[in-house]
mmCIF file of C-alpha atoms in Angstrom:
data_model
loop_
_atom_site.group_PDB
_atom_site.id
_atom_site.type_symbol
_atom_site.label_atom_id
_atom_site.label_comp_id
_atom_site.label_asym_id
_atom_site.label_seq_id
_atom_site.Cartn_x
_atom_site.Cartn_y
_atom_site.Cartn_z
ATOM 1 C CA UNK T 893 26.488 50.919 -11.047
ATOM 2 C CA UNK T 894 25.940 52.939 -7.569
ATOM 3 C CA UNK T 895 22.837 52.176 -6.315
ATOM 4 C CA UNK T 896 21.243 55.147 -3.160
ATOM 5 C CA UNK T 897 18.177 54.892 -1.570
ATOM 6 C CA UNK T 898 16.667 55.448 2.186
ATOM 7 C CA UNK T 899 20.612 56.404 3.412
ATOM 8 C CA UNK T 900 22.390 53.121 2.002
ATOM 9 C CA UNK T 901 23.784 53.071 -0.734
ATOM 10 C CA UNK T 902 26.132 50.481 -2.656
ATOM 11 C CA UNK T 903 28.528 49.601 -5.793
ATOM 12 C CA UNK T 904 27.156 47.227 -7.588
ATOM 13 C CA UNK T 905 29.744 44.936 -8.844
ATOM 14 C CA UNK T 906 29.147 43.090 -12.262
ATOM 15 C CA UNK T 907 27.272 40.187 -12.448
ATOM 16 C CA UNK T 908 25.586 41.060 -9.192
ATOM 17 C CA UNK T 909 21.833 41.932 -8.974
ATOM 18 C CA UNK T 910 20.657 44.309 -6.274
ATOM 19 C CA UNK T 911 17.987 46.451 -4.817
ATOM 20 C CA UNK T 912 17.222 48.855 -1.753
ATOM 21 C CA UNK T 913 13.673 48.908 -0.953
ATOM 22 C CA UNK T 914 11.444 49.786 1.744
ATOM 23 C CA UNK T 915 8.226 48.316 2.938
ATOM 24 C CA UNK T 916 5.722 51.211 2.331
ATOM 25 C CA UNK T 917 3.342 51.689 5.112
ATOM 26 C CA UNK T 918 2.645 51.470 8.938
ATOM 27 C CA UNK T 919 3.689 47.831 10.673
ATOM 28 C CA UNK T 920 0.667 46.183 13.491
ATOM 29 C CA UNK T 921 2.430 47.424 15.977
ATOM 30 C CA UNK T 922 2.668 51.642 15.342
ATOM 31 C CA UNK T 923 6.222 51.461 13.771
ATOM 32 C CA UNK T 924 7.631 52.856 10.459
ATOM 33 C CA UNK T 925 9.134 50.543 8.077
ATOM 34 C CA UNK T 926 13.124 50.517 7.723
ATOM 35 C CA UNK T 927 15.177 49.384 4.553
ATOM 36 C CA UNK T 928 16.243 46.475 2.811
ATOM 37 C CA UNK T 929 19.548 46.037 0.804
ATOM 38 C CA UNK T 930 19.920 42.900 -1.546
ATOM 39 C CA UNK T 931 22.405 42.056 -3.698
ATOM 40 C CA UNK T 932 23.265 38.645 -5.349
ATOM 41 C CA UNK T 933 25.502 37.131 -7.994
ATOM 42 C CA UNK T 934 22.207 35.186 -9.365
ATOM 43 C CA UNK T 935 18.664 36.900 -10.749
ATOM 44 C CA UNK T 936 16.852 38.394 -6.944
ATOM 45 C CA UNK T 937 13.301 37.590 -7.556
ATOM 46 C CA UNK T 938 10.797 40.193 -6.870
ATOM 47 C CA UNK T 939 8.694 38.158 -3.949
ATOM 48 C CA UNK T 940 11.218 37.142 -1.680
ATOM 49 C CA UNK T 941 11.934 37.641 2.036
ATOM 50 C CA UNK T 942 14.122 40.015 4.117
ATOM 51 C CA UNK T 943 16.740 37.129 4.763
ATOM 52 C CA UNK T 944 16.698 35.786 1.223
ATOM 53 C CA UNK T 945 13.731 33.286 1.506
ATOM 54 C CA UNK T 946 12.748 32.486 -2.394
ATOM 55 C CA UNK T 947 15.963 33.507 -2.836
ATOM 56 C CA UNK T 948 18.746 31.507 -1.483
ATOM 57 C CA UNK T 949 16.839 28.137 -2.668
ATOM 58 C CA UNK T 950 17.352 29.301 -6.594
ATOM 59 C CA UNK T 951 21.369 30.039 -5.642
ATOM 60 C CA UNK T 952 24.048 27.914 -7.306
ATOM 61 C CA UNK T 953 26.943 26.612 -5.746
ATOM 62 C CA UNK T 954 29.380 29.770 -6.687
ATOM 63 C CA UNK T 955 26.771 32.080 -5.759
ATOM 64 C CA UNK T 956 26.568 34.653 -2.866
ATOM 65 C CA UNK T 957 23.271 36.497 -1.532
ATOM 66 C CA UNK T 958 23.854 39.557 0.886
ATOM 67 C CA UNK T 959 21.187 41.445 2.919
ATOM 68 C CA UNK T 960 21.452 44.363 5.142
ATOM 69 C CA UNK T 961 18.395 45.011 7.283
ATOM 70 C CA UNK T 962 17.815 47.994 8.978
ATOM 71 C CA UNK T 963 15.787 47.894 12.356
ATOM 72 C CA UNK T 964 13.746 50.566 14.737
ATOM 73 C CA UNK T 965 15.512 52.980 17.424
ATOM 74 C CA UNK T 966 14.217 51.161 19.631
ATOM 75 C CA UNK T 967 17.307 48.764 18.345
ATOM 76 C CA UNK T 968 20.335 51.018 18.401
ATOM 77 C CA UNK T 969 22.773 50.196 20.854
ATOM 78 C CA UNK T 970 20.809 47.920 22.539
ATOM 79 C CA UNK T 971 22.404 44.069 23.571
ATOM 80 C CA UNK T 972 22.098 42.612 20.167
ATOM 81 C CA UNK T 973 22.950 45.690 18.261
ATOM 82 C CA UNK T 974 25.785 46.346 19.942
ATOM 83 C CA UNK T 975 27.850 50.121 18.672
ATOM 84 C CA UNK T 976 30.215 48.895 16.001
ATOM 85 C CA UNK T 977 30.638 48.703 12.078
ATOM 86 C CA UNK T 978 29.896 47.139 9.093
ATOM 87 C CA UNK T 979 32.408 44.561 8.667
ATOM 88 C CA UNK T 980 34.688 45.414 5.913
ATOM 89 C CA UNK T 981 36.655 41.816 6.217
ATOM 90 C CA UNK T 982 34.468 38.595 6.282
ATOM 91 C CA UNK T 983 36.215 35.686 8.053
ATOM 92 C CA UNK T 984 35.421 32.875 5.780
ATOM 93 C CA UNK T 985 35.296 30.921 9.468
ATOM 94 C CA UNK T 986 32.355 32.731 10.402
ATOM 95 C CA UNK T 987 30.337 31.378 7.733
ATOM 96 C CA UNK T 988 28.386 28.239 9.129
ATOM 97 C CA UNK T 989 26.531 25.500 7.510
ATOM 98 C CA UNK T 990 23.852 25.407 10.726
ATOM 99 C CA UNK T 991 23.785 29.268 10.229
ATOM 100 C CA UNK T 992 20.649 28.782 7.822
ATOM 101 C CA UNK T 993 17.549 30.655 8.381
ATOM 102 C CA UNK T 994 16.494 27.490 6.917
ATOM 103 C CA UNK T 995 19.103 24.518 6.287
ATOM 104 C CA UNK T 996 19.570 23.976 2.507
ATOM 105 C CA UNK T 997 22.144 21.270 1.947
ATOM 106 C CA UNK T 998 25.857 22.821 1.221
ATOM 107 C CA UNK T 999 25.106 26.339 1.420
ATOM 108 C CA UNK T 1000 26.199 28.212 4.562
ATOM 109 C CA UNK T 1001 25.638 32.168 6.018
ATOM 110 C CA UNK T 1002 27.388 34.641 8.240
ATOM 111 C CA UNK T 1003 25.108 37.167 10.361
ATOM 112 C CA UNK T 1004 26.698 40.418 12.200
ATOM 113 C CA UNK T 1005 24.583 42.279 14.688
ATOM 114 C CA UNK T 1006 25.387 46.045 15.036
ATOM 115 C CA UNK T 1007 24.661 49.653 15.689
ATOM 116 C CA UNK T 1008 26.651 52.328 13.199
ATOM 117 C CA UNK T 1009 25.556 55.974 13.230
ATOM 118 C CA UNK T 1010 23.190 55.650 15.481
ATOM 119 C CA UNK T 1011 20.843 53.137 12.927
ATOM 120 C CA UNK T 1012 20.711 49.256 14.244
ATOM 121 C CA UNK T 1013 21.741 46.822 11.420
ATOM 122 C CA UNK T 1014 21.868 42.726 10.579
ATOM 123 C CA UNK T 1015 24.411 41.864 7.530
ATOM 124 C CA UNK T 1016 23.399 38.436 6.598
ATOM 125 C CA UNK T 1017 24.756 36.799 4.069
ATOM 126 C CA UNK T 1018 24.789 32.938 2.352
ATOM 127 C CA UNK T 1019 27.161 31.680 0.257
ATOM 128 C CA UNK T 1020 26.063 28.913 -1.955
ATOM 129 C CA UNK T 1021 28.920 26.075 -1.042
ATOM 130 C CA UNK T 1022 30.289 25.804 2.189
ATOM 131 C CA UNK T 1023 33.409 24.010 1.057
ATOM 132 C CA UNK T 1024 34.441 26.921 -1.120
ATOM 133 C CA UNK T 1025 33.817 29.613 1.571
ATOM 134 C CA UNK T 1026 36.762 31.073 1.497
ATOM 135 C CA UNK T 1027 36.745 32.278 -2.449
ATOM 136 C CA UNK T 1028 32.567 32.823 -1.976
ATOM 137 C CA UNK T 1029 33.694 35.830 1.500
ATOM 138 C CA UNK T 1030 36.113 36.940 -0.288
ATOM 139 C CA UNK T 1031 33.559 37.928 -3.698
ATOM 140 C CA UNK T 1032 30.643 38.959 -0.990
ATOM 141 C CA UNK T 1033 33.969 41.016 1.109
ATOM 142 C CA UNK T 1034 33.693 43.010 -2.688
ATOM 143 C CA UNK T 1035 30.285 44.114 -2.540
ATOM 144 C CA UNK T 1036 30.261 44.446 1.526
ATOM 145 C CA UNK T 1037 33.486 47.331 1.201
ATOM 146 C CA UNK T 1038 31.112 49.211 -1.416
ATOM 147 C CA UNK T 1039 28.299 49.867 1.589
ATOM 148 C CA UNK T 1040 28.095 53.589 2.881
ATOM 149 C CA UNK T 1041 25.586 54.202 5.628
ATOM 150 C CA UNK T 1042 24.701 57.486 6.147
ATOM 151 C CA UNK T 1043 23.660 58.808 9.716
ATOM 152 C CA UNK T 1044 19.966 59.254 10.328
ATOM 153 C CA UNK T 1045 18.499 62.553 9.075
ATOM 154 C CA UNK T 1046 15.651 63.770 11.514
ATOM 155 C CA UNK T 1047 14.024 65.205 8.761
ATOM 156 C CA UNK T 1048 14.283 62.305 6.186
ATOM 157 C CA UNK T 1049 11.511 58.991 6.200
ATOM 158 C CA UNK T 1050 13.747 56.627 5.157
#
């Protein structure tokens, strides 16, 4: 199943659960809201964070949980976002136990800062057993090679 929203869009393998979404409205501080992509090998429940909190604490050890979060222009190509791609190879190196947003106990996550099309981007994802990290990258490399980003359209709200 292809799933398109808010210029991302994504193959969603089977046995994987995702969702694009958006936060509606106006943030504190005068900026727009930018999207969300989740996808998981487990049931996503509806309340849960932009980096998989309420999420990555109901994972299993063969599980995988990826997120790509867009951020503001005010972003792109800056130090952290750095011009670049969306990774379509995931060193299974690069995924780190102390990595965690918040440590849970075997699981480990990979994070990539970058700016593609002129849109500034985090890929985060957590694999669900450290030990087995190279099998776990390789099934979230699956999903990952499905993502298409299209550039920003002026006249689009995301």
């Amino acid at each position: 199943m292809k799933l398109d929203a808010h210029g991302l869009e994504f193959d969603l393998p089977a046995g994987w659960e995702g969702r694009i979404t958006k936060r509606e409205g106006i943030e504190p501080d005068g900026a727009t809201t930018t999207p969300v992509l989740h996808a998981a090998t487990f049931p996503l429940p509806e309340d849960r964070g932009d980096y998989g909190s309420k999420a990555v604490e109901a994972m299993g050890r063969d599980d995988v949980f990826v997120a790509l979060l867009e951020f503001g222009e005010e972003a792109v190509n800056s130090a952290l976002f750095a011009p670049g791609r969306l990774p379509r190879t995931l060193d299974p190196e690069g995924f780190r136990n102390d990595g965690m947003q918040r440590w849970i106990p075997g699981q480990a996550a990979y994070q990539k800062f970058f700016t593609q099309d002129d849109r500034a981007f985090v890929l985060y994802i957590v694999i669900g057993n450290y030990a087995n990290r190279i099998e776990l990258a390789r099934k979230a490399e699956a999903l990952v090679a499905t993502i298409q980003v299209q550039p920003p359209d002026p006249r689009a709200k995301w």
